[in-house]
Coordinates of C-alpha atoms in Angstrom, one line a residue:
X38 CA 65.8 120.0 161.8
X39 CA 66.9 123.4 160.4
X40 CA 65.1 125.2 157.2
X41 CA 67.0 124.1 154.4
X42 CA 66.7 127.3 152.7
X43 CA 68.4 129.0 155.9
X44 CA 70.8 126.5 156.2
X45 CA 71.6 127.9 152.6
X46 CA 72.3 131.0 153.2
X47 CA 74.6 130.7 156.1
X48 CA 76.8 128.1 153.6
X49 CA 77.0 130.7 150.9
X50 CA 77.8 133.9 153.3
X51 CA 80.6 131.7 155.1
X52 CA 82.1 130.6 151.9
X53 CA 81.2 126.6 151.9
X54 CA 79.3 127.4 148.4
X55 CA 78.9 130.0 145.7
X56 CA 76.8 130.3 142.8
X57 CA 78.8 129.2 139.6
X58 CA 79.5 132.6 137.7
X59 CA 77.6 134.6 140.3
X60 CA 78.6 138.0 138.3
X61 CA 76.9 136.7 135.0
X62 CA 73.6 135.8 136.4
X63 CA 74.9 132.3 137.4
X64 CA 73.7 129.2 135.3
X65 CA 71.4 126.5 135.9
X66 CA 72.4 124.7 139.1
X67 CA 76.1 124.7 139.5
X68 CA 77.9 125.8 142.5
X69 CA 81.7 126.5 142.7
X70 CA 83.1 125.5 146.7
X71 CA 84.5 128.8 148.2
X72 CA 87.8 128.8 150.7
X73 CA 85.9 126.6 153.2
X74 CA 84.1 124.3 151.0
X75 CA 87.5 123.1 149.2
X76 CA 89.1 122.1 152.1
X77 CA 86.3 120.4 153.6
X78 CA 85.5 118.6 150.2
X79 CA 89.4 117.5 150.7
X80 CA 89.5 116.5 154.0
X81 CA 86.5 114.4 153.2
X82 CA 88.3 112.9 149.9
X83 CA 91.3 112.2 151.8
X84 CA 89.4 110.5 154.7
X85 CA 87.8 108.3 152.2
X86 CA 91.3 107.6 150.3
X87 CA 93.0 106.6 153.6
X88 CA 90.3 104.2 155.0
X89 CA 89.6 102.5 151.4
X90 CA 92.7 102.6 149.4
X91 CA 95.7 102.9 151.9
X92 CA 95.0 101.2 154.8
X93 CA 93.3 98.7 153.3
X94 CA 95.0 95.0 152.3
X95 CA 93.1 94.7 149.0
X96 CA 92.4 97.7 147.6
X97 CA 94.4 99.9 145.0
X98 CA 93.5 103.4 143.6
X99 CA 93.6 104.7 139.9
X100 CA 92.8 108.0 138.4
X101 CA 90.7 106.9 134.9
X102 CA 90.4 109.7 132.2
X103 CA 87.2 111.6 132.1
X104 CA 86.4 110.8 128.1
X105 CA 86.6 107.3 127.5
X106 CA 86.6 105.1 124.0
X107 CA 82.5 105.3 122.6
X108 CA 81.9 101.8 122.6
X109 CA 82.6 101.6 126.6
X110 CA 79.1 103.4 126.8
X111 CA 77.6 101.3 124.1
X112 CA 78.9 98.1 126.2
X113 CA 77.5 99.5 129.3
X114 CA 74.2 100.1 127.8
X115 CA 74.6 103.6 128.7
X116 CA 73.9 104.8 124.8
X117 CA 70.9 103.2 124.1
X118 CA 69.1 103.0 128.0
X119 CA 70.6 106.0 130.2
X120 CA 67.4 108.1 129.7
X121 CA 65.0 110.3 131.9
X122 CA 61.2 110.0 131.3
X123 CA 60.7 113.5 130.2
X124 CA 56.6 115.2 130.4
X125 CA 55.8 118.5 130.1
X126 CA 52.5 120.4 131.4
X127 CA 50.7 121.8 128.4
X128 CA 49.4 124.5 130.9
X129 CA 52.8 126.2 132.2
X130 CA 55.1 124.6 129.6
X131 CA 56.8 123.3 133.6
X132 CA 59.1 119.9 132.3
X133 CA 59.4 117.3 134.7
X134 CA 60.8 113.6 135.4
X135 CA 57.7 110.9 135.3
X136 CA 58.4 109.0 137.3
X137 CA 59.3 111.4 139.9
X138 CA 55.9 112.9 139.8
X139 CA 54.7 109.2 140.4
X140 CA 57.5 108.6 143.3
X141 CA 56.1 112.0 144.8
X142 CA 52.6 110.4 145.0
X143 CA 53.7 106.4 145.4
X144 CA 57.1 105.4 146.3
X145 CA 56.0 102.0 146.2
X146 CA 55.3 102.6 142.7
X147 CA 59.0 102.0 142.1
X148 CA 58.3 104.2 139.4
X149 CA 62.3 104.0 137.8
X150 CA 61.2 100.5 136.4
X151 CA 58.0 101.5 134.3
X152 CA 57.9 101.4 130.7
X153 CA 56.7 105.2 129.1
X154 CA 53.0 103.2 128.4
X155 CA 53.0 102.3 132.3
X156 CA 54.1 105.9 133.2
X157 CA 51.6 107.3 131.5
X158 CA 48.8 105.1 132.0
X159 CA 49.5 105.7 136.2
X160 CA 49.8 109.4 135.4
X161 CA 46.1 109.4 133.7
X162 CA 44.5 106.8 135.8
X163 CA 45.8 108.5 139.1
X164 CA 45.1 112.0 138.3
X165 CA 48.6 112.9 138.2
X166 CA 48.3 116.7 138.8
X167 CA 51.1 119.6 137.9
X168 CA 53.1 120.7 140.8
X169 CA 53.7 124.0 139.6
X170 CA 49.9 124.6 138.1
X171 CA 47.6 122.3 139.8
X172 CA 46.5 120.9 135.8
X173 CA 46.2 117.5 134.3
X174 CA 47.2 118.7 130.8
X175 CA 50.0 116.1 130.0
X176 CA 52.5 115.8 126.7
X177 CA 53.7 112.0 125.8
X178 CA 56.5 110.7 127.4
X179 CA 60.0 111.1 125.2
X180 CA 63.3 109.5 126.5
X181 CA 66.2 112.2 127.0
X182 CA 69.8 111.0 127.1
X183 CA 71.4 112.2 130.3
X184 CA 75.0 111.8 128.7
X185 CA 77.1 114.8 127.5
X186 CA 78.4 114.6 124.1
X187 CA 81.2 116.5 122.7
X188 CA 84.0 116.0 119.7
X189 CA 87.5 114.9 119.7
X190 CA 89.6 116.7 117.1
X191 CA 89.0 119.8 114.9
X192 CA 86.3 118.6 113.0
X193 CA 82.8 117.9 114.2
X194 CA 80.8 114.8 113.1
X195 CA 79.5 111.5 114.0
X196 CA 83.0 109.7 114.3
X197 CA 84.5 112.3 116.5
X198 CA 81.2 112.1 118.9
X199 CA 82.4 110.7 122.4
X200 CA 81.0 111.5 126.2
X201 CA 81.6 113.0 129.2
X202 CA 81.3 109.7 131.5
X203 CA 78.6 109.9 133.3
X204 CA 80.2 108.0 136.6
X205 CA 83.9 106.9 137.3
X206 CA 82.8 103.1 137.3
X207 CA 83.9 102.1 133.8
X208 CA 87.8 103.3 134.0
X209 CA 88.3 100.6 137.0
X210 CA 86.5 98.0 134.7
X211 CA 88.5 98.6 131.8
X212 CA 91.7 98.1 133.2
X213 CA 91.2 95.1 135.4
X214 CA 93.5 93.4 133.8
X215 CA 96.4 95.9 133.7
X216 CA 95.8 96.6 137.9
X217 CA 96.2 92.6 138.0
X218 CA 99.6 92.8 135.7
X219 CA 101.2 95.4 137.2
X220 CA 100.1 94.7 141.1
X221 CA 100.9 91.3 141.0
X222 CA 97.8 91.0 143.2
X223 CA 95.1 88.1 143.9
X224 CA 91.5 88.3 144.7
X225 CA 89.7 89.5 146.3
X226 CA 90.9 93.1 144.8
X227 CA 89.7 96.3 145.1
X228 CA 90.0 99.0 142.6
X229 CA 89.5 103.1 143.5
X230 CA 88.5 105.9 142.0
X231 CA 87.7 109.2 142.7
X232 CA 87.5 111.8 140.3
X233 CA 84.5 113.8 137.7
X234 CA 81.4 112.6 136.0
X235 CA 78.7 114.7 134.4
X236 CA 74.8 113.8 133.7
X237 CA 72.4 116.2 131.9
X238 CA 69.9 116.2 134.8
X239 CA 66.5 117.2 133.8
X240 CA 65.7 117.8 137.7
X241 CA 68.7 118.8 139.7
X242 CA 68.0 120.6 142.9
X243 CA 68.7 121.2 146.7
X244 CA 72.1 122.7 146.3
X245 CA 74.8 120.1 145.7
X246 CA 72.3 117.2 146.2
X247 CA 71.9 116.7 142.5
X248 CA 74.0 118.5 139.9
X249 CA 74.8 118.0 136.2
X250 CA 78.6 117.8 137.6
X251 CA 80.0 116.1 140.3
X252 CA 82.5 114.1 142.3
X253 CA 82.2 110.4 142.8
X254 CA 84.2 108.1 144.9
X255 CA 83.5 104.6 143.8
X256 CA 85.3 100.8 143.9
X257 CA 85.1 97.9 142.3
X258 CA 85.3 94.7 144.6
X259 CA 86.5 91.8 142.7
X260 CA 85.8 88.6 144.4
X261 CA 85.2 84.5 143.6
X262 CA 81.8 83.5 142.6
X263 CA 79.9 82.5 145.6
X264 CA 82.2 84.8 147.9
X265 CA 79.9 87.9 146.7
X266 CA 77.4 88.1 149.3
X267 CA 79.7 88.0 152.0
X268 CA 81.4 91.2 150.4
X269 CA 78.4 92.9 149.8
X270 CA 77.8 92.8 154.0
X271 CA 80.9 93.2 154.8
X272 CA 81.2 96.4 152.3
X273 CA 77.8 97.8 153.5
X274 CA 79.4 98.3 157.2
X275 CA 82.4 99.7 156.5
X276 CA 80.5 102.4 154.0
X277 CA 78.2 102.9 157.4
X278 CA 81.1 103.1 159.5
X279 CA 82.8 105.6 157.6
X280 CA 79.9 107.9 157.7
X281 CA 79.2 107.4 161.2
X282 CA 83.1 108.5 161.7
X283 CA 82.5 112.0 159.8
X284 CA 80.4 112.7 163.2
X285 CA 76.9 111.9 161.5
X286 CA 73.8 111.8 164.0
X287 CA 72.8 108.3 163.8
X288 CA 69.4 108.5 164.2
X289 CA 70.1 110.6 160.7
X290 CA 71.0 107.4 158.7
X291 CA 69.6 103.9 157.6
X292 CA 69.7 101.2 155.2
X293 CA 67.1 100.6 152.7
X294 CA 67.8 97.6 150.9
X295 CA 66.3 97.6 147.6
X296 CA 63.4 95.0 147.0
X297 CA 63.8 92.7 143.9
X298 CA 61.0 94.5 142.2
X299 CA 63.8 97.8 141.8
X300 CA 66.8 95.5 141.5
X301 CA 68.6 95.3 137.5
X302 CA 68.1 92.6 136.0
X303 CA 72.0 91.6 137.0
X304 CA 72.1 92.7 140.6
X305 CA 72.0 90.4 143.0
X306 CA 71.6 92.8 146.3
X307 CA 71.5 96.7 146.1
X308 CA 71.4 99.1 149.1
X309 CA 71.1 102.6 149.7
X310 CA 72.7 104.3 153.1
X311 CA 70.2 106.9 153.3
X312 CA 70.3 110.2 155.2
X313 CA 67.6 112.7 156.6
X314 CA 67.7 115.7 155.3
X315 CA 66.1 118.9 156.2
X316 CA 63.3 118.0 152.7
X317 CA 63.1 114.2 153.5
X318 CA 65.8 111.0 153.5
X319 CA 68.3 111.2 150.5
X320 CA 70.5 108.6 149.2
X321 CA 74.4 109.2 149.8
X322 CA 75.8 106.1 149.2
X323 CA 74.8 102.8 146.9
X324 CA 76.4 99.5 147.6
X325 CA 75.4 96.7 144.9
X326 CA 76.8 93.5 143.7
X327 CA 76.8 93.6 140.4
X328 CA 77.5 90.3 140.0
X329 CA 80.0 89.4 137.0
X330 CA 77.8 91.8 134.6
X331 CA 80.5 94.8 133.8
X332 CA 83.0 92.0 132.8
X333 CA 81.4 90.2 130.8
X334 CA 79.7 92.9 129.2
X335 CA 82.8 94.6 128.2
X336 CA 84.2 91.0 127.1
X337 CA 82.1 90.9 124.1
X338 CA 82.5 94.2 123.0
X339 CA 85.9 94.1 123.4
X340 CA 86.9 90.8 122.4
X341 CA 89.7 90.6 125.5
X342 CA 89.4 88.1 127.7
X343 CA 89.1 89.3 131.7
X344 CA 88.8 86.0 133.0
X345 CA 91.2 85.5 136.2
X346 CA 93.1 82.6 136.6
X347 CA 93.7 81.3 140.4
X348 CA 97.5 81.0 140.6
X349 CA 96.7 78.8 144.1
X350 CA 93.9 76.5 142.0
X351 CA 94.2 76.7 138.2
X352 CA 90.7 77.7 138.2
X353 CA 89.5 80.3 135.2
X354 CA 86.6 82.3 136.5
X355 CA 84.9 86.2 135.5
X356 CA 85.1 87.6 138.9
X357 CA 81.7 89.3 140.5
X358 CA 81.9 92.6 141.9
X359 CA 80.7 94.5 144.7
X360 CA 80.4 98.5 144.1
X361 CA 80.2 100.6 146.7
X362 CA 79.6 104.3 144.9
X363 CA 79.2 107.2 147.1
X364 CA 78.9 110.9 145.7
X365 CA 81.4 113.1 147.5
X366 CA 79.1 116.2 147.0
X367 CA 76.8 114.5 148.8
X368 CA 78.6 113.4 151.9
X369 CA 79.9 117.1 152.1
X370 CA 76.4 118.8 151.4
X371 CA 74.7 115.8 154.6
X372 CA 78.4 116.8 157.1
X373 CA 77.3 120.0 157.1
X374 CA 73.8 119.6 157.4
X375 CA 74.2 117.4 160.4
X376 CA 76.3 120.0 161.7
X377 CA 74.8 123.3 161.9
X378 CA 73.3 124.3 165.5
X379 CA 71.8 127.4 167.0
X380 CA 72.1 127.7 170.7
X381 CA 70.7 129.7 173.5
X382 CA 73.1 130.6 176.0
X383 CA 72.9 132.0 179.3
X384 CA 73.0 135.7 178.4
X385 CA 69.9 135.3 176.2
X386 CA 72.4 135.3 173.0
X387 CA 72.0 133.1 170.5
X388 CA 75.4 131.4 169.1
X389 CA 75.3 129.9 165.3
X390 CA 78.0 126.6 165.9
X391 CA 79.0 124.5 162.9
X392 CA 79.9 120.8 165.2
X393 CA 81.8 119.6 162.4
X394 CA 84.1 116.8 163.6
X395 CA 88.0 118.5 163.7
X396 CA 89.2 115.6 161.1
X397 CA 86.3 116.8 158.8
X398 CA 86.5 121.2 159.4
X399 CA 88.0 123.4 157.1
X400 CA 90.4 125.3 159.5
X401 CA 91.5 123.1 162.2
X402 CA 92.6 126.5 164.2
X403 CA 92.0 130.4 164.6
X404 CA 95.0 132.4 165.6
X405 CA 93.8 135.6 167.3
X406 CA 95.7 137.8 168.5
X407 CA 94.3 140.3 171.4
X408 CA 95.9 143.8 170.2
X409 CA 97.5 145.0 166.8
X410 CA 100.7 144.9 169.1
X411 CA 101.0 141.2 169.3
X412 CA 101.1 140.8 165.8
X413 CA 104.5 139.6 165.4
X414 CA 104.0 136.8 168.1
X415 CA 100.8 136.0 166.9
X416 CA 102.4 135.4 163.2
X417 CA 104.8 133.3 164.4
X418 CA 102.5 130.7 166.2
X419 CA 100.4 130.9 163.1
X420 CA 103.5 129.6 161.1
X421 CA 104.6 127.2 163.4
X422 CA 100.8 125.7 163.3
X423 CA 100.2 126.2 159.4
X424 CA 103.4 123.3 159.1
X425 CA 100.7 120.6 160.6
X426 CA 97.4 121.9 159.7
X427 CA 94.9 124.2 158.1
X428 CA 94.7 128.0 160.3
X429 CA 93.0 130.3 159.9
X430 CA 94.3 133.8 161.4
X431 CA 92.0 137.0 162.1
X432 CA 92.7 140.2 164.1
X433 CA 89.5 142.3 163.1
X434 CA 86.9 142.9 165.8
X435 CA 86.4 142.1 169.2
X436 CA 87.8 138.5 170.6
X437 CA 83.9 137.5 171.4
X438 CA 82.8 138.6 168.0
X439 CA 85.4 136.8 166.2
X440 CA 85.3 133.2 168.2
X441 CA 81.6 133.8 167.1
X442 CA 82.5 134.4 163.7
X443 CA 85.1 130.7 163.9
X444 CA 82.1 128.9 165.4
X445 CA 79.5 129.7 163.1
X446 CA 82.1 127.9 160.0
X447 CA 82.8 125.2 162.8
X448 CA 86.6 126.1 163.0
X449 CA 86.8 123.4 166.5
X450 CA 89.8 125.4 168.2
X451 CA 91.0 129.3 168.7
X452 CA 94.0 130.0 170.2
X453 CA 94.5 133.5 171.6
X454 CA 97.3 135.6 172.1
X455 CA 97.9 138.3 174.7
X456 CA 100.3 140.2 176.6
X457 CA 100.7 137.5 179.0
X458 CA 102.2 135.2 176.1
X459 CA 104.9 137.4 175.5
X460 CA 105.9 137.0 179.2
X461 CA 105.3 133.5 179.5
X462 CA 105.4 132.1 176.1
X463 CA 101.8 130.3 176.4
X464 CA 98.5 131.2 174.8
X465 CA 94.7 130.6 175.6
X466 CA 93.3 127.5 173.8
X467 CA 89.8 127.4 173.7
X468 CA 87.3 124.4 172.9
X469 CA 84.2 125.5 170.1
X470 CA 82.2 122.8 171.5
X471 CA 82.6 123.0 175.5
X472 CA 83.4 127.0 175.4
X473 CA 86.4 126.2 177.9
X474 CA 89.7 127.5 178.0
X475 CA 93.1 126.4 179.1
X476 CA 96.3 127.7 179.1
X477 CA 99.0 125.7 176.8
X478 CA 102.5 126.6 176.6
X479 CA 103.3 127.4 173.1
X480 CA 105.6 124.4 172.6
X481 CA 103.3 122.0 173.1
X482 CA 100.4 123.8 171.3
X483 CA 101.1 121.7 167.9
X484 CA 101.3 118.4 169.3
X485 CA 98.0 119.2 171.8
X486 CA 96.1 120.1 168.4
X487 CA 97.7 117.3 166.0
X488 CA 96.0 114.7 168.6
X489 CA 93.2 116.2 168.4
X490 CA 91.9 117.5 164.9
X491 CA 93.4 114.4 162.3
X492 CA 92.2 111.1 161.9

């Protein structure tokens, strides 16, 4: 496992990341995605949207607006109870979660489900000591709401106050009914969304692990009573199997299946694909059933009935729901984690290789030309290619130096051009992995690499 702090770097100098308004000083943990980091964030996002949404028999896709009626938030509880423990050191003035200084000591602690007395009580009795100072010099406890608040109109006040939602969840809730009335569909039904949401993180950290703003991909899974269970398995391999097809390590990943001292009150099974970072295993992706919670919950605020009526049985049920929520940032920030190499090779050298799976890599392939003078030609096979998939072309430097430069951001094929091709119309394809070569006549070049680099 690689430094995390290198493993950085070489993401910000090849253009995965960049600091968020770099050229003003930057601001507090928010990253922009440079030329490679879009397109692997897309590939990802499109990956997930093909093996959820379009190949599947159940499922459908929405895009929910970000800001989202008030009393969805008081419904959800997310008003009153979506708070961080907040302490501060009297010391160094450092602020930090509670719990988290808890979980840092005692992860059986399950510190998340502790009142503020219970915090603080562990925090005294165990000698809780500042990270940053080494002090036991504590503040109370106060709850902080990690919702963004802003105003709708031109005038500021209480009535105007709505919220940046804080996950995509609620926008497939809220229109259950209308993805029933205009699908025509039956349960078991799956609804999709991918799109912002936005919490006022006390403690974000480690890149893209945990910022204020962020991309979820989430469903709702609506199934009969009594069918839930056998949902919630079902969905917990496929969210396994999709990571494992983004080229993960396996011995990277596993389950941790939440015990029912962490469960909500609601849940009846929650669990937590986990991956190993380079500081420890991280959550990527949460798969609960939430049982028939949401529904009902937004039932009474409401007043509208989202019962479902059985057009096979006549039976009038609330549907339970199975949510698998994964944060895209997350599965981007772990793929290239799991990625990043440095080898030895027999010259002593040592080559920087990104192994990124082709369906998952920015480019799919470098055009290089060998001379200025095969510019034209090269050109042309660059626009034949850039029809089917994402190139990348570069004539600067030396061939070695540049199929260096395409390994190090994981690009999986170069294809070069040199006097020969003009003579025989075929070019030199070249592997990122293996190192070998073959020679490919240029008409078959497209449909050689189209096999190869999509899902």
């Amino acid at each position: 496992m690689f430094d995390f702090d290198k493993l950085t770097n070489h993401f910000i100098t090849s253009g995965y990341y960049y600091q968020g308004s770099e050229i003003y000083g930057g601001i507090s943990n928010t990253w922009d995605y440079g030329p490679l980091g879009v397109e692997i964030k897309k590939n990802i996002r499109d990956m997930w949207w093909k093996r959820f949404v379009q190949q599947s028999p159940t499922n459908v896709g929405v895009d929910a607006a970000i800001l989202m009626n008030p009393k969805v938030w008081e419904a959800t509880g997310h008003v009153s109870t979506f708070n961080d423990p907040l302490i501060d050191c009297k010391s160094c003035k450092m602020r930090y979660r509670a719990d988290e200084l808890i979980d840092a000591i005692d992860k059986d602690a399950h510190a998340e489900r502790l009142s503020n007395e219970e915090l603080m009580n562990y925090i005294h009795e165990h000698h809780v000591k500042c990270p940053n100072c080494g002090k036991e010099e504590w503040t109370d406890i106060r709850q902080f709401n990690m919702m963004f608040k802003t105003h709708l109109g031109v005038v500021e006040n209480a009535t105007s106050a709505v919220y940046l939602r804080p996950e995509t969840a609620q926008g497939m809730f809220v229109n259950f009914k209308n993805v029933l009335r205009t699908t025509r569909k039956k349960l078991p039904l799956g609804i999709c969304n991918v799109g912002k949401a936005f919490r006022n993180e006390i403690t974000p950290g480690q890149l893209t692990f945990r910022t204020r703003e962020f991309d979820q991909m989430e469903m709702e899974f609506f199934c009969k009573p009594g069918d839930d269970l056998k949902w919630f398995s079902y969905w917990k391999d496929k969210c396994l199997t999709f990571i494992s097809e983004l080229g993960i390590k396996k011995d990277h990943l596993r389950y941790r299946d939440h015990d029912p001292k962490e469960l909500a009150f609601y849940s009846a099974a929650t669990t937590d694909i986990e991956y190993l970072f380079p500081w420890g295993w991280g959550e990527i992706w949460g798969i609960a059933d939430r049982t028939d919670y949401d529904l009902k919950r937004h039932m009474e605020y409401s007043g509208e009935s989202l019962e479902y009526l059985d057009p096979d049985t006549n039976e009038k049920y609330v549907p339970y729901c199975i949510e698998p929520s994964v944060g895209l940032d997350r599965l981007v920030l772990m793929t290239l984690c799991d990625s990043y190499d440095e080898e030895v090779l027999e010259d002593g050298e040592t080559r920087i290789v990104m192994h990124l799976d082709p369906c998952v890599a920015p480019y799919k392939v470098a055009v290089l030309p060998l001379s200025k003078k095969l510019e034209d030609k090269a050109k042309e096979i660059n626009t034949i290619l850039s029809g089917y998939m994402s190139c990348i072309y570069d004539d600067t430097g030396s061939i070695g130096k540049r199929y260096r430069r395409e390994d190090a951001i994981g690009t999986p094929y170069c294809v070069t051009i040199d006097f020969d091709t003009l003579n025989d119309n075929s070019v030199t394809v070249r592997d990122r992995d293996t190192m070998k070569q073959i020679r490919l006549p240029v008409d078959q070049l497209a449909e050689y690499l189209r096999v190869k680099v999509f899902f």
